[in-house]
mmCIF file of C-alpha atoms in Angstrom:
data_model
loop_
_atom_site.group_PDB
_atom_site.id
_atom_site.type_symbol
_atom_site.label_atom_id
_atom_site.label_comp_id
_atom_site.label_asym_id
_atom_site.label_seq_id
_atom_site.Cartn_x
_atom_site.Cartn_y
_atom_site.Cartn_z
ATOM 1 C CA MET A 112 0.000 0.000 0.000
ATOM 2 C CA PRO A 113 1.157 3.569 -0.587
ATOM 3 C CA ILE A 114 2.822 5.331 2.317
ATOM 4 C CA LEU A 115 0.664 8.356 3.123
ATOM 5 C CA ASP A 116 0.198 10.534 6.155
ATOM 6 C CA PRO A 117 -3.319 10.708 7.646
ATOM 7 C CA SER A 118 -4.216 13.813 5.636
ATOM 8 C CA GLY A 119 -3.177 12.030 2.458
ATOM 9 C CA TYR A 120 -5.514 9.126 3.157
ATOM 10 C CA ILE A 121 -8.315 11.595 3.886
ATOM 11 C CA TRP A 122 -7.781 13.315 0.534
ATOM 12 C CA VAL A 123 -7.675 10.044 -1.395
ATOM 13 C CA ALA A 124 -10.777 8.730 0.366
ATOM 14 C CA SER A 125 -12.617 12.015 -0.188
ATOM 15 C CA LEU A 126 -11.827 12.147 -3.909
ATOM 16 C CA CYS A 127 -12.792 8.506 -4.418
ATOM 17 C CA SER A 128 -16.033 8.964 -2.491
ATOM 18 C CA ALA A 129 -16.919 12.135 -4.408
ATOM 19 C CA SER A 130 -16.256 10.417 -7.756
ATOM 20 C CA LEU A 131 -18.372 7.416 -6.755
ATOM 21 C CA LEU A 132 -21.268 9.593 -5.598
ATOM 22 C CA TRP A 133 -21.065 11.582 -8.847
ATOM 23 C CA MET A 134 -21.194 8.436 -10.990
ATOM 24 C CA LEU A 135 -24.131 7.042 -9.008
ATOM 25 C CA PHE A 136 -26.376 10.079 -8.671
ATOM 26 C CA ILE A 137 -25.328 12.910 -11.016
ATOM 27 C CA ALA A 138 -23.799 11.159 -14.029
ATOM 28 C CA PRO A 139 -27.089 9.482 -15.115
ATOM 29 C CA LYS A 140 -28.485 12.933 -15.936
ATOM 30 C CA PHE A 141 -25.784 13.400 -18.591
ATOM 31 C CA ILE A 142 -26.071 9.969 -20.218
ATOM 32 C CA PRO A 143 -28.793 10.981 -22.743
ATOM 33 C CA MET A 144 -26.618 13.865 -23.953
ATOM 34 C CA LEU A 145 -23.414 11.825 -24.085
ATOM 35 C CA SER A 146 -25.026 8.848 -25.857
ATOM 36 C CA ARG A 147 -26.815 10.784 -28.621
ATOM 37 C CA ARG A 148 -23.765 10.775 -30.889
ATOM 38 C CA LEU A 149 -24.846 7.416 -32.267
ATOM 39 C CA HIS A 150 -27.600 8.665 -34.509
ATOM 40 C CA ASN A 151 -28.619 5.643 -36.552
ATOM 41 C CA ALA A 152 -32.316 4.850 -36.393
ATOM 42 C CA ASP A 153 -31.632 1.414 -34.940
ATOM 43 C CA SER A 154 -28.837 2.308 -32.543
ATOM 44 C CA PRO A 155 -28.280 -0.538 -30.064
ATOM 45 C CA PRO A 156 -29.535 -0.078 -26.493
ATOM 46 C CA LEU A 157 -26.956 0.923 -23.926
ATOM 47 C CA THR A 158 -25.423 -1.945 -22.001
ATOM 48 C CA LEU A 159 -23.974 -1.917 -18.489
ATOM 49 C CA ILE A 160 -20.508 -1.433 -20.006
ATOM 50 C CA ASP A 161 -21.782 1.583 -21.977
ATOM 51 C CA HIS A 162 -23.349 3.083 -18.864
ATOM 52 C CA ILE A 163 -20.117 2.787 -16.887
ATOM 53 C CA THR A 164 -18.077 4.355 -19.694
ATOM 54 C CA LEU A 165 -20.547 7.212 -20.103
ATOM 55 C CA ARG A 166 -20.626 7.880 -16.377
ATOM 56 C CA ILE A 167 -16.844 8.101 -16.308
ATOM 57 C CA SER A 168 -17.001 10.430 -19.310
ATOM 58 C CA SER A 169 -19.514 12.680 -17.557
ATOM 59 C CA LEU A 170 -17.087 13.102 -14.683
ATOM 60 C CA LEU A 171 -14.324 14.171 -17.042
ATOM 61 C CA MET A 172 -16.519 16.809 -18.679
ATOM 62 C CA PHE A 173 -16.012 19.079 -15.701
ATOM 63 C CA VAL A 174 -12.282 18.466 -15.408
ATOM 64 C CA VAL A 175 -11.866 20.787 -18.401
ATOM 65 C CA ALA A 176 -13.680 23.526 -16.479
ATOM 66 C CA ILE A 177 -11.413 22.908 -13.492
ATOM 67 C CA ILE A 178 -8.328 23.330 -15.682
ATOM 68 C CA MET A 179 -9.663 26.602 -17.073
ATOM 69 C CA GLY A 180 -10.494 27.826 -13.574
ATOM 70 C CA ILE A 181 -7.094 27.135 -12.048
ATOM 71 C CA MET A 182 -5.287 28.588 -15.059
ATOM 72 C CA LEU A 183 -7.332 31.787 -14.705
ATOM 73 C CA PHE A 184 -6.405 31.784 -11.019
ATOM 74 C CA GLU A 185 -2.732 31.466 -11.960
ATOM 75 C CA VAL A 186 -2.920 34.397 -14.408
ATOM 76 C CA ILE A 187 -4.510 36.612 -11.756
ATOM 77 C CA MET A 188 -2.025 35.601 -9.075
ATOM 78 C CA ARG A 189 0.963 36.023 -11.387
ATOM 79 C CA TYR A 190 0.136 39.256 -13.210
ATOM 80 C CA VAL A 191 -2.103 41.063 -10.720
ATOM 81 C CA PHE A 192 -0.656 40.094 -7.352
ATOM 82 C CA ALA A 193 2.848 39.062 -8.523
ATOM 83 C CA ARG A 194 2.530 35.835 -6.512
ATOM 84 C CA PRO A 195 2.704 32.916 -8.985
ATOM 85 C CA THR A 196 1.770 29.478 -7.724
ATOM 86 C CA ILE A 197 3.935 26.364 -7.827
ATOM 87 C CA TRP A 198 1.066 23.930 -8.425
ATOM 88 C CA VAL A 199 -1.246 25.210 -11.189
ATOM 89 C CA GLU A 200 0.935 24.292 -14.155
ATOM 90 C CA GLU A 201 1.552 20.773 -12.895
ATOM 91 C CA MET A 202 -2.058 20.296 -11.844
ATOM 92 C CA SER A 203 -3.343 21.388 -15.270
ATOM 93 C CA ARG A 204 -0.856 19.049 -16.959
ATOM 94 C CA TRP A 205 -1.919 16.216 -14.641
ATOM 95 C CA LEU A 206 -5.644 16.728 -15.252
ATOM 96 C CA GLY A 207 -5.054 17.177 -18.978
ATOM 97 C CA GLY A 208 -3.234 13.849 -19.073
ATOM 98 C CA ILE A 209 -6.161 12.158 -17.368
ATOM 99 C CA ILE A 210 -8.587 13.672 -19.895
ATOM 100 C CA PHE A 211 -6.412 12.641 -22.835
ATOM 101 C CA LEU A 212 -6.125 9.104 -21.499
ATOM 102 C CA VAL A 213 -9.694 8.420 -20.391
ATOM 103 C CA ALA A 214 -11.304 10.241 -23.330
ATOM 104 C CA GLY A 215 -10.269 7.249 -25.437
ATOM 105 C CA LEU A 216 -12.933 5.237 -23.616
ATOM 106 C CA TYR A 217 -15.647 7.635 -24.737
ATOM 107 C CA ALA A 218 -14.297 7.636 -28.288
ATOM 108 C CA MET A 219 -14.373 3.837 -28.286
ATOM 109 C CA GLN A 220 -17.949 3.727 -26.980
ATOM 110 C CA GLN A 221 -19.047 6.229 -29.635
ATOM 111 C CA ARG A 222 -17.111 4.487 -32.453
ATOM 112 C CA THR A 223 -15.357 7.772 -33.253
ATOM 113 C CA HIS A 224 -11.747 6.593 -33.443
ATOM 114 C CA ILE A 225 -10.190 7.459 -36.791
ATOM 115 C CA ARG A 226 -10.775 4.652 -39.286
ATOM 116 C CA VAL A 227 -9.838 4.202 -42.937
ATOM 117 C CA THR A 228 -13.028 2.733 -44.427
ATOM 118 C CA ILE A 229 -12.236 2.767 -48.143
ATOM 119 C CA VAL A 230 -12.349 -1.049 -48.220
ATOM 120 C CA TYR A 231 -14.778 -1.541 -45.338
ATOM 121 C CA ASP A 232 -17.544 0.474 -47.019
ATOM 122 C CA ILE A 233 -17.546 -1.522 -50.262
ATOM 123 C CA VAL A 234 -17.714 -5.045 -48.880
ATOM 124 C CA SER A 235 -20.784 -6.977 -47.751
ATOM 125 C CA ARG A 236 -22.112 -6.811 -44.196
ATOM 126 C CA SER A 237 -20.925 -10.348 -43.459
ATOM 127 C CA THR A 238 -17.401 -9.372 -44.503
ATOM 128 C CA GLN A 239 -17.673 -6.231 -42.400
ATOM 129 C CA ARG A 240 -18.503 -8.389 -39.387
ATOM 130 C CA ILE A 241 -15.332 -10.400 -39.977
ATOM 131 C CA MET A 242 -13.325 -7.195 -40.261
ATOM 132 C CA ASP A 243 -14.957 -5.886 -37.075
ATOM 133 C CA ALA A 244 -13.991 -9.077 -35.242
ATOM 134 C CA ILE A 245 -10.393 -8.879 -36.460
ATOM 135 C CA GLY A 246 -10.192 -5.222 -35.486
ATOM 136 C CA THR A 247 -11.574 -5.970 -32.044
ATOM 137 C CA MET A 248 -9.063 -8.756 -31.521
ATOM 138 C CA LEU A 249 -6.212 -6.417 -32.482
ATOM 139 C CA VAL A 250 -7.479 -3.725 -30.115
ATOM 140 C CA CYS A 251 -7.775 -6.239 -27.279
ATOM 141 C CA ALA A 252 -4.345 -7.703 -27.986
ATOM 142 C CA PHE A 253 -2.751 -4.260 -27.837
ATOM 143 C CA CYS A 254 -4.646 -3.160 -24.714
ATOM 144 C CA TRP A 255 -3.925 -6.324 -22.791
ATOM 145 C CA ALA A 256 -0.273 -6.323 -23.885
ATOM 146 C CA VAL A 257 0.084 -2.813 -22.479
ATOM 147 C CA SER A 258 -1.751 -3.710 -19.262
ATOM 148 C CA TRP A 259 0.085 -6.986 -18.721
ATOM 149 C CA GLY A 260 3.521 -5.680 -19.605
ATOM 150 C CA TYR A 261 3.235 -2.415 -17.706
ATOM 151 C CA TRP A 262 1.316 -3.526 -14.628
ATOM 152 C CA GLU A 263 4.323 -4.575 -12.532
ATOM 153 C CA ASN A 264 5.986 -1.198 -13.081
ATOM 154 C CA ALA A 265 2.734 0.654 -12.384
ATOM 155 C CA LEU A 266 2.100 -1.322 -9.209
ATOM 156 C CA ARG A 267 5.601 -0.577 -7.984
ATOM 157 C CA LYS A 268 5.131 3.157 -8.512
ATOM 158 C CA PHE A 269 1.776 3.065 -6.734
ATOM 159 C CA SER A 270 2.961 0.939 -3.817
ATOM 160 C CA SER A 271 5.893 3.288 -3.203
ATOM 161 C CA TRP A 272 3.635 6.326 -3.828
ATOM 162 C CA GLU A 273 6.161 7.787 -6.243
ATOM 163 C CA LEU A 274 6.121 11.582 -6.403
ATOM 164 C CA TYR A 275 6.816 13.918 -9.304
ATOM 165 C CA GLY A 276 10.033 15.358 -7.893
ATOM 166 C CA SER A 277 9.131 19.039 -8.313
ATOM 167 C CA ALA A 278 8.673 21.820 -5.787
ATOM 168 C CA TRP A 279 4.988 20.935 -5.402
ATOM 169 C CA ASN A 280 5.819 17.220 -5.703
ATOM 170 C CA PRO A 281 2.421 15.646 -6.486
ATOM 171 C CA PRO A 282 1.971 11.852 -6.822
ATOM 172 C CA ILE A 283 1.562 11.987 -10.604
ATOM 173 C CA PRO A 284 3.546 8.785 -11.396
ATOM 174 C CA ALA A 285 1.793 6.857 -8.602
ATOM 175 C CA ILE A 286 -1.623 7.629 -10.079
ATOM 176 C CA MET A 287 -1.061 7.941 -13.828
ATOM 177 C CA LYS A 288 0.890 4.713 -14.320
ATOM 178 C CA PRO A 289 -1.792 2.399 -12.856
ATOM 179 C CA LEU A 290 -4.469 4.454 -14.617
ATOM 180 C CA ILE A 291 -2.882 3.632 -17.979
ATOM 181 C CA CYS A 292 -3.248 -0.086 -17.262
ATOM 182 C CA LEU A 293 -6.811 0.213 -16.004
ATOM 183 C CA VAL A 294 -7.961 2.330 -18.946
ATOM 184 C CA CYS A 295 -6.373 -0.044 -21.475
ATOM 185 C CA ALA A 296 -8.053 -3.027 -19.829
ATOM 186 C CA TRP A 297 -11.454 -1.307 -19.786
ATOM 187 C CA MET A 298 -11.042 -0.152 -23.379
ATOM 188 C CA SER A 299 -10.666 -3.770 -24.480
ATOM 189 C CA ILE A 300 -13.872 -4.623 -22.613
ATOM 190 C CA GLN A 301 -15.645 -1.712 -24.304
ATOM 191 C CA ALA A 302 -14.385 -2.865 -27.713
ATOM 192 C CA ILE A 303 -15.792 -6.351 -27.118
ATOM 193 C CA ASN A 304 -19.066 -4.799 -25.944
ATOM 194 C CA ASN A 305 -19.277 -2.773 -29.170
ATOM 195 C CA LEU A 306 -18.673 -5.861 -31.291
ATOM 196 C CA ILE A 307 -21.429 -7.810 -29.543
ATOM 197 C CA ALA A 308 -23.867 -4.881 -29.712
ATOM 198 C CA ASP A 309 -23.240 -4.284 -33.424
ATOM 199 C CA TRP A 310 -22.958 -7.895 -34.609
ATOM 200 C CA ARG A 311 -26.601 -8.424 -35.597
ATOM 201 C CA ARG A 312 -27.021 -5.097 -37.310
ATOM 202 C CA THR A 313 -27.841 -5.095 -41.010
ATOM 203 C CA GLU A 314 -25.897 -1.851 -41.481
ATOM 204 C CA PRO A 315 -22.688 -0.744 -39.758
ATOM 205 C CA LEU A 316 -23.163 1.733 -36.943
ATOM 206 C CA ALA A 317 -21.910 5.164 -37.962
ATOM 207 C CA PRO A 318 -20.995 7.963 -35.550
ATOM 208 C CA ALA A 319 -22.878 11.235 -35.765
ATOM 209 C CA GLU A 320 -21.484 13.912 -38.009
ATOM 210 C CA ASP A 321 -20.014 17.026 -36.452
ATOM 211 C CA SER A 322 -22.560 19.796 -36.186
#
């Protein structure tokens, strides 16, 4: 287990509890908005896997606002009061990394990853299903290779509660390294969920166009 002082455990427990309460009670209100990107008439119903991914995505929506808020705070402190902070830049980088990493889950759920469909669009639906299965296997192989190969290193950084080594010294390595493994593992589960949900469709599921 990580070596933390009592205040550290309180902060970790508070953040985890707040995230859990958000996903249970507030996130469901955002699911209709987040899931509307799939605009085909016969879009598949949301599964439990979809709901979990969308609830995580709803939590990240407001991380962007937090980054904007603390950066505005830094500008005011630096240029108005001449008292720059030592934590805003690293915190914004930390939160931005989490958004960049976890946003891949939402992109996977919405089928909005960049794809070259020049061949896919001209073949029959049965051939498309085969191509979907092959693509899903490749995604899962990559995700699980990353998770399996990186997990020992990530666990070591978490168990030692490795810090960033700066003046503020946040536990960025201790949190980000295990998060990479967890996100990759969940992304493979989401990819399998998409394949199962789309398998019986007569037409491939297309993401909504940008408006």
